[in-house]
Short mmCIF file of C-alpha atoms in Angstrom, two decimals:
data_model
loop_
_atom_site.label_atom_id
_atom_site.label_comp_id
_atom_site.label_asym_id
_atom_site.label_seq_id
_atom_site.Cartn_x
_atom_site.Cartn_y
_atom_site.Cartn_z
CA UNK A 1 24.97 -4.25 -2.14
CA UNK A 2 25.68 -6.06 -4.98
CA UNK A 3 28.91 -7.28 -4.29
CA UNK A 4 27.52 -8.68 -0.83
CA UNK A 5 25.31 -10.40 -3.12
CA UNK A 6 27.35 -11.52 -5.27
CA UNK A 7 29.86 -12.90 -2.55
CA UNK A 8 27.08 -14.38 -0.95
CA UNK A 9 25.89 -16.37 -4.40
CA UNK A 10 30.01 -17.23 -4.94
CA UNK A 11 30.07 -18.59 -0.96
CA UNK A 12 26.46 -20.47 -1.85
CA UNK A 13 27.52 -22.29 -4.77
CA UNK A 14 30.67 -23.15 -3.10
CA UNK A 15 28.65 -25.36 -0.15
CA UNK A 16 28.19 -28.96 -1.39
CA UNK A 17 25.25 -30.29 0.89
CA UNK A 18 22.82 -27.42 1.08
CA UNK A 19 19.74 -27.16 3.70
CA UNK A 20 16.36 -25.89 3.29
CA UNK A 21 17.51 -22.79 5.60
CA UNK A 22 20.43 -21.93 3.29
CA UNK A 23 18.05 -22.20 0.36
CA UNK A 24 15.51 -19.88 2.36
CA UNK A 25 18.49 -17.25 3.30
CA UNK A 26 19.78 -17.11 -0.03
CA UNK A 27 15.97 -16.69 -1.61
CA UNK A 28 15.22 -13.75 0.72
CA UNK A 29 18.48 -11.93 0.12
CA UNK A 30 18.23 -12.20 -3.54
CA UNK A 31 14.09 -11.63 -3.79
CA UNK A 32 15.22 -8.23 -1.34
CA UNK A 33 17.86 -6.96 -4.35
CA UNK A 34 15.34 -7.27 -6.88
CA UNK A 35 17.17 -10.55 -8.52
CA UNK A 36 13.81 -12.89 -7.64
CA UNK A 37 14.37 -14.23 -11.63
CA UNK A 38 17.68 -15.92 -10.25
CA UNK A 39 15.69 -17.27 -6.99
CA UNK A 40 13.92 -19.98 -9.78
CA UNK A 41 17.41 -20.55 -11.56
CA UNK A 42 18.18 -21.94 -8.00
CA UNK A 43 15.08 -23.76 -7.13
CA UNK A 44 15.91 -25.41 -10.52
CA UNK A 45 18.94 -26.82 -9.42
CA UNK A 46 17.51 -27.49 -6.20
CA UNK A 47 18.10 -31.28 -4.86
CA UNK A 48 15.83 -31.44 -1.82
CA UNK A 49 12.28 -30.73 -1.23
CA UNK A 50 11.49 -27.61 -0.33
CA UNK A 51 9.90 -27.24 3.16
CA UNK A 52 7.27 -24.70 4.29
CA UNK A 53 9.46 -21.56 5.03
CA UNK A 54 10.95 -22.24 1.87
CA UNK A 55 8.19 -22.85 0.19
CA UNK A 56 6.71 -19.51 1.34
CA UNK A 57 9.75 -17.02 0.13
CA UNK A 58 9.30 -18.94 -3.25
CA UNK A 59 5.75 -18.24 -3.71
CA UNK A 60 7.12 -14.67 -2.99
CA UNK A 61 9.72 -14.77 -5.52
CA UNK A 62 6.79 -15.66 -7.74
CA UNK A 63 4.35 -13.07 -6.75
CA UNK A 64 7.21 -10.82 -7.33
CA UNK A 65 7.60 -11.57 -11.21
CA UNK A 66 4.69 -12.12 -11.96
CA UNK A 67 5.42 -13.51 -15.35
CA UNK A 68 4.54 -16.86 -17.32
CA UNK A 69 7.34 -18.88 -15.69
CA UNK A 70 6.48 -17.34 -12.00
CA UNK A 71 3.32 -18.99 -12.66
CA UNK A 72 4.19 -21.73 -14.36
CA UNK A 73 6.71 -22.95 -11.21
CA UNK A 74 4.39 -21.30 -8.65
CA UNK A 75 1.51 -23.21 -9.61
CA UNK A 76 3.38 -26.39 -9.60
CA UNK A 77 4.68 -25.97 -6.31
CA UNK A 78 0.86 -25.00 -4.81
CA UNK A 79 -0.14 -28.17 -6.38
CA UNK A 80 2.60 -30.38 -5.04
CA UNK A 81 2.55 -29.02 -1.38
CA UNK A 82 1.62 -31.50 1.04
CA UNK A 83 -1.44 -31.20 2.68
CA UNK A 84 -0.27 -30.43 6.06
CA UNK A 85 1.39 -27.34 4.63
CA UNK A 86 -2.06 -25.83 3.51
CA UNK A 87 -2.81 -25.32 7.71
CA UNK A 88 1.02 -23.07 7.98
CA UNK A 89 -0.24 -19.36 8.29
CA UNK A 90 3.02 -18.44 6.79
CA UNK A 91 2.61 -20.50 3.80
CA UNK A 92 -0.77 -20.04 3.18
CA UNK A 93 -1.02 -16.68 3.25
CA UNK A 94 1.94 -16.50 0.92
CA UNK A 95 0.37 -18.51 -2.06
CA UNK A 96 -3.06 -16.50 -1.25
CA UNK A 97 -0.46 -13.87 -2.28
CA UNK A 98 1.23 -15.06 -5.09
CA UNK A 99 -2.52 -16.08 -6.76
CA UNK A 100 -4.10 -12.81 -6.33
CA UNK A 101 -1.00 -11.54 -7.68
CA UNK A 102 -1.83 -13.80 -10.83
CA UNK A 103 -5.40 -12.72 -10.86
CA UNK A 104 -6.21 -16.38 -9.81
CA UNK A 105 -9.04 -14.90 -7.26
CA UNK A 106 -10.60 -17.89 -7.42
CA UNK A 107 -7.80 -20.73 -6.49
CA UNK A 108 -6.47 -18.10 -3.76
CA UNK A 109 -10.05 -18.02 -2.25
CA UNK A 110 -9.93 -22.02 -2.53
CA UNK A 111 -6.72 -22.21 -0.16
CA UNK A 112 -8.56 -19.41 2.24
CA UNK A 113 -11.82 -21.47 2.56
CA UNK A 114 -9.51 -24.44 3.58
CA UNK A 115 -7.57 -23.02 5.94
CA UNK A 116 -8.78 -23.99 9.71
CA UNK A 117 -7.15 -21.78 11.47
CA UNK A 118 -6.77 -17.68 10.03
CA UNK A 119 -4.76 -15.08 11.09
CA UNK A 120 -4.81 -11.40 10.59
CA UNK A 121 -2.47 -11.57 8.16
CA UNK A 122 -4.20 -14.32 5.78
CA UNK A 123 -7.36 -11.94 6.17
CA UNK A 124 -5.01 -8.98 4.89
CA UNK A 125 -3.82 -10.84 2.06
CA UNK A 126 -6.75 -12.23 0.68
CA UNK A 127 -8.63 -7.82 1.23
CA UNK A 128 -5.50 -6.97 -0.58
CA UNK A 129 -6.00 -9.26 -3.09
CA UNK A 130 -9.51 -8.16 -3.56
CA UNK A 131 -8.56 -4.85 -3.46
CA UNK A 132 -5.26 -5.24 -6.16
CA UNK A 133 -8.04 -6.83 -8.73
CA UNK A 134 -10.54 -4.15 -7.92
CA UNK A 135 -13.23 -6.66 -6.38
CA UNK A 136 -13.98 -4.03 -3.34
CA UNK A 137 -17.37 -5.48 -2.57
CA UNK A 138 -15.63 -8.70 -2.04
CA UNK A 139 -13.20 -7.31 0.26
CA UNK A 140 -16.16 -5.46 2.70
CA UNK A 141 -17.73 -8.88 2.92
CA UNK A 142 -14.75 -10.32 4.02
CA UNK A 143 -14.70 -7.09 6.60
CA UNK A 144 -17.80 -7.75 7.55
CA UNK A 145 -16.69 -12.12 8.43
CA UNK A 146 -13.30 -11.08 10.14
CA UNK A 147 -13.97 -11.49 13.73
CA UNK A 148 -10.58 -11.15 14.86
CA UNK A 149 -8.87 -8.03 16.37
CA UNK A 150 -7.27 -5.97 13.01
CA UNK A 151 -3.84 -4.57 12.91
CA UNK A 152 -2.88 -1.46 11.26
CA UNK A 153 -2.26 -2.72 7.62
CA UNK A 154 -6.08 -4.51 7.66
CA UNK A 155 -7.04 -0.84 9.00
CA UNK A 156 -5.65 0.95 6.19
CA UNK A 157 -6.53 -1.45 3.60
CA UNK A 158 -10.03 -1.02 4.83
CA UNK A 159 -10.18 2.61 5.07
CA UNK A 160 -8.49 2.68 1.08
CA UNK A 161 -11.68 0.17 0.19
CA UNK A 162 -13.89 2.31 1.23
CA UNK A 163 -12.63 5.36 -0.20
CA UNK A 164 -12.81 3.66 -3.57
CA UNK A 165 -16.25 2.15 -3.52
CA UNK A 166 -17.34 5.61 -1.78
CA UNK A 167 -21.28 4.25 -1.45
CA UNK A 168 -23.42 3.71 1.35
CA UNK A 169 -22.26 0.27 2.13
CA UNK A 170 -19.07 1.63 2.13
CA UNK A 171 -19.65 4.59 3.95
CA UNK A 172 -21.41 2.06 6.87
CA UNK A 173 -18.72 -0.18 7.29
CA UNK A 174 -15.83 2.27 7.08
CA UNK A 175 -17.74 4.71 9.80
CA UNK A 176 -17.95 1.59 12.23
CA UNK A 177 -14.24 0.45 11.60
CA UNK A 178 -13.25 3.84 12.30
CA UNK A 179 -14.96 4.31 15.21
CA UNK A 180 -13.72 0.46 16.70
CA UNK A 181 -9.84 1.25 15.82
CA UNK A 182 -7.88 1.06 18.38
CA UNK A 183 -6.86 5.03 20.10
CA UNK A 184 -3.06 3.98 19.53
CA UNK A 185 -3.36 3.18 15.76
CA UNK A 186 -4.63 7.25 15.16
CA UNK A 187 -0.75 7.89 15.65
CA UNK A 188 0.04 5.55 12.77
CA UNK A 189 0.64 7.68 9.87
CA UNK A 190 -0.51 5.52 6.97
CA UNK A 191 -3.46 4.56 8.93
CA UNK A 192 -4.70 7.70 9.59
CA UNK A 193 -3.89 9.14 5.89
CA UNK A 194 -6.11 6.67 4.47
CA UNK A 195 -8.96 7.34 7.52
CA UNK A 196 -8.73 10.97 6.18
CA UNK A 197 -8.57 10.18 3.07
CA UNK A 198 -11.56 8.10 3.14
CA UNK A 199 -13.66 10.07 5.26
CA UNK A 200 -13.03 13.28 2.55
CA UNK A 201 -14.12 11.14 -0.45
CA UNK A 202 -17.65 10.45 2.11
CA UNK A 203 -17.92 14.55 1.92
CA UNK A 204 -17.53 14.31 6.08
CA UNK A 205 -14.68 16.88 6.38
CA UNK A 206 -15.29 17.25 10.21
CA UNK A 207 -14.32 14.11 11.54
CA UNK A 208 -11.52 14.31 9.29
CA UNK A 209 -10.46 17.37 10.62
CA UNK A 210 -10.92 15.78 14.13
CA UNK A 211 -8.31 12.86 13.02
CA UNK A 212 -6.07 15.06 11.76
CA UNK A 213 -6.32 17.78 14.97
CA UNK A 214 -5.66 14.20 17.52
CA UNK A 215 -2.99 13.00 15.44
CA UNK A 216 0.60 14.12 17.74
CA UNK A 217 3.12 13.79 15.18
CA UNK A 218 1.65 14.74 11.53
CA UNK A 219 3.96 13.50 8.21
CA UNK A 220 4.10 15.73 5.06
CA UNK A 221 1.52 12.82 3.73
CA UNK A 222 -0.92 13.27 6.57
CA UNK A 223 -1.15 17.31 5.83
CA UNK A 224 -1.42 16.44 2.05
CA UNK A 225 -4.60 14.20 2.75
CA UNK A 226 -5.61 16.97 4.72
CA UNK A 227 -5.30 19.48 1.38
CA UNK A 228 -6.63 16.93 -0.71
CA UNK A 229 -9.64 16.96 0.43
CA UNK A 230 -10.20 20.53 0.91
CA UNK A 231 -10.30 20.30 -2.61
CA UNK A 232 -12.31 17.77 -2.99
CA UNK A 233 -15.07 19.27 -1.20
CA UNK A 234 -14.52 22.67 -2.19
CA UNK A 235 -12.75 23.99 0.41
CA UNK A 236 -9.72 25.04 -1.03
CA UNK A 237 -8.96 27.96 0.83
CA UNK A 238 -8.56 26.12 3.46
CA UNK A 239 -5.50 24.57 1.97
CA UNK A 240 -3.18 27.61 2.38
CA UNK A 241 -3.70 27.47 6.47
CA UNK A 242 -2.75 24.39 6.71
CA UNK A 243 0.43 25.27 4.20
CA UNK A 244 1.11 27.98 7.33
CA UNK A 245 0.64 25.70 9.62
CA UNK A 246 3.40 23.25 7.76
CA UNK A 247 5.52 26.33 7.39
CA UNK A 248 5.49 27.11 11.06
CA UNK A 249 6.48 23.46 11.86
CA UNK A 250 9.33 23.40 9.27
CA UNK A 251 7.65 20.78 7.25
CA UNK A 252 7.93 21.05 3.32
CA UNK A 253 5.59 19.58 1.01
CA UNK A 254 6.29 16.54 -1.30
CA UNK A 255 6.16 16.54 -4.53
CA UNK A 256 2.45 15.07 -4.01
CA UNK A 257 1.97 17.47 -1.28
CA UNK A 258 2.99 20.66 -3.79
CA UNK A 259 0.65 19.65 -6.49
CA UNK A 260 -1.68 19.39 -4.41
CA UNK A 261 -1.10 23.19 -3.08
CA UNK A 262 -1.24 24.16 -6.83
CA UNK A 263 -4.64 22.68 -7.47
CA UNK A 264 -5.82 24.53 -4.73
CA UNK A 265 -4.27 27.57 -5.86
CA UNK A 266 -6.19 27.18 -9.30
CA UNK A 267 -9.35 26.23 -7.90
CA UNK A 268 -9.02 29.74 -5.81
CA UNK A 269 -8.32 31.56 -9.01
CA UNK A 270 -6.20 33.95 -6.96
CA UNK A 271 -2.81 35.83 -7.98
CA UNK A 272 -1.47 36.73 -4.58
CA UNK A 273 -2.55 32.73 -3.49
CA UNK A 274 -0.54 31.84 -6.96
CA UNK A 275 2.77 33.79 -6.74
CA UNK A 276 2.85 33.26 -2.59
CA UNK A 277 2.89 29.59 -3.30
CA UNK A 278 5.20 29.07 -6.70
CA UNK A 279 7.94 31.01 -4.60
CA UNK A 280 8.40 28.20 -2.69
CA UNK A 281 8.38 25.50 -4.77
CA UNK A 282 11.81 24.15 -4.33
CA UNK A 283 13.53 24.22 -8.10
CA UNK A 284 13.92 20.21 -8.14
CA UNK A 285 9.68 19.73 -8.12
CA UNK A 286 9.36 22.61 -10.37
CA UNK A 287 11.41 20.62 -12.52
CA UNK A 288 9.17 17.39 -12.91
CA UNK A 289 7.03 17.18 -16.13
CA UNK A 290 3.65 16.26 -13.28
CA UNK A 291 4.28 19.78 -11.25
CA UNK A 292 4.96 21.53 -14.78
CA UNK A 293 1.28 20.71 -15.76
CA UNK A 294 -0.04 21.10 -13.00
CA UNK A 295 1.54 25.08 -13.44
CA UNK A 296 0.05 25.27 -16.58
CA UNK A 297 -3.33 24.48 -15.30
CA UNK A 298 -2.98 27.00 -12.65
CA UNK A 299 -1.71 29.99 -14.88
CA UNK A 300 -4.59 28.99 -17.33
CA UNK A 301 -7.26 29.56 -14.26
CA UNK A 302 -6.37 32.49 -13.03
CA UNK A 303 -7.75 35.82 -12.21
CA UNK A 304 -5.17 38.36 -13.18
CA UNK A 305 -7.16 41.31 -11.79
CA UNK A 306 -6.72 39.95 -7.89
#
């Protein structure tokens, strides 16, 4: 990959008169193999103004870094965008981006008041935003404005809000999200992790059972929510069935997934649950310093005489 990239930069340089699009191409391929530094060497050099799509994949390139001169050049190029720019969805909602990435709440909620026109997407950016600086309230207000139809990434954003505040407001709003989502987004994995996830943290274990039991195809991530929460609410037991059920289906646990198992098996304080489980755990998780503690938690809480 980074020979392609490197023949691409060699092929780049080589082109005398370059166009916005080239500049855009270039940005995206080198923001995509993790070289976003050398995406503001280039806009350095650059000769022409940048238009909006290129605009956008260099706010990216500065969200990416995230460092003084990201913000320095990002910041400069918010300030010198024309006007008619600020009204692009694309554009927008990537400088909404790249400021929330700064911590700049307020400047990023600046360009979302202006914008006349918002799309899902801006909306997700700006809960993300919220939700990356740990301003949840401000993110269920902006739930509570959105009057557009949400996809599944405003979904799971949501549903991860909620989780985290984990109070009555909270509990309101996610509960009437939940029950508006659309029947075809309960087959989206991530979506419905989170909705179990959430709905665990509210101590409702029911209707997260009855996500989990509608969901057709289940990921190892989806039964691991599942187990989490068991333990959350003290139903650890519980945990082992659906390791059984996993079993049956010849799906094995994550790392996450088999830490998870172990907490259970420590919070049951059982041998046979203990032994049953560590047999299994392939040698590779075994070996990683989080599963190793987790082990020595276990052995520490158990009951030797069952």
């Amino acid at each position: 990959e980074s020979k392609d990239i490197d023949n691409a930069m060699h092929l780049f340089s080589s082109i005398t008169n370059k166009s916005n699009y080239m500049y855009t191409v270039m940005f995206k391929g080198l923001i995509t193999n993790k070289m976003a530094e050398k995406v503001l060497d280039l806009f350095d050099e650059m000769k022409i103004e940048p238009d909006h799509f290129t605009l956008s994949t260099l706010f990216n390139a500065c969200a990416v870094l995230n460092n003084n001169r990201a913000m320095k050049i990002g910041k400069k190029l918010l300030a010198e965008m024309p006007e008619n720019y600020r009204n692009d969805n694309i554009t927008s909602t990537a400088a909404i981006d790249m400021l929330m990435k700064f911590g700049d709440v307020e400047s990023a909620e600046r360009i979302f008041r202006s914008m006349k026109t918002k799309n899902i997407i801006t909306y997700g950016a700006m809960v993300k935003g919220y939700v990356g600086t740990e301003m949840f309230d401000k993110a269920l207000d902006l739930f509570e404005q959105i009057d557009i139809e949400l996809d599944d990434v405003t979904y799971t954003i949501a549903f991860n809000c909620c989780a985290k505040l984990c109070n009555d407001r909270a509990m309101k709003i996610g509960k009437e999200l939940l029950a508006k989502m659309p029947e075809n987004y309960r087959n989206h994995n991530i979506t419905s992790t989170s909705a179990i996830d959430m709905l665990m943290k509210f101590g409702d274990v029911e209707s997260a059972e009855r996500i989990f039991r509608s969901i057709k195809a289940k990921s190892t991530n989806i039964y691991g929510a599942l187990m989490n929460g068991y333990n959350l609410n003290g139903e650890s037991w519980k945990c082992f069935k659906v390791f059984e059920e996993m079993n049956e289906k010849d799906i094995i646990p994550d790392e996450i997934g088999w830490n998870i198992l172990i907490g259970a098996c420590s919070k049951s304080g059982m041998l046979h649950h203990c032994q049953y489980i560590v047999n299994q755990i392939p040698l590779n998780i075994q070996n990683k310093i989080r599963t190793q503690t987790a082990l020595i938690d276990m052995w520490v809480n158990i009951d030797f005489r069952y």
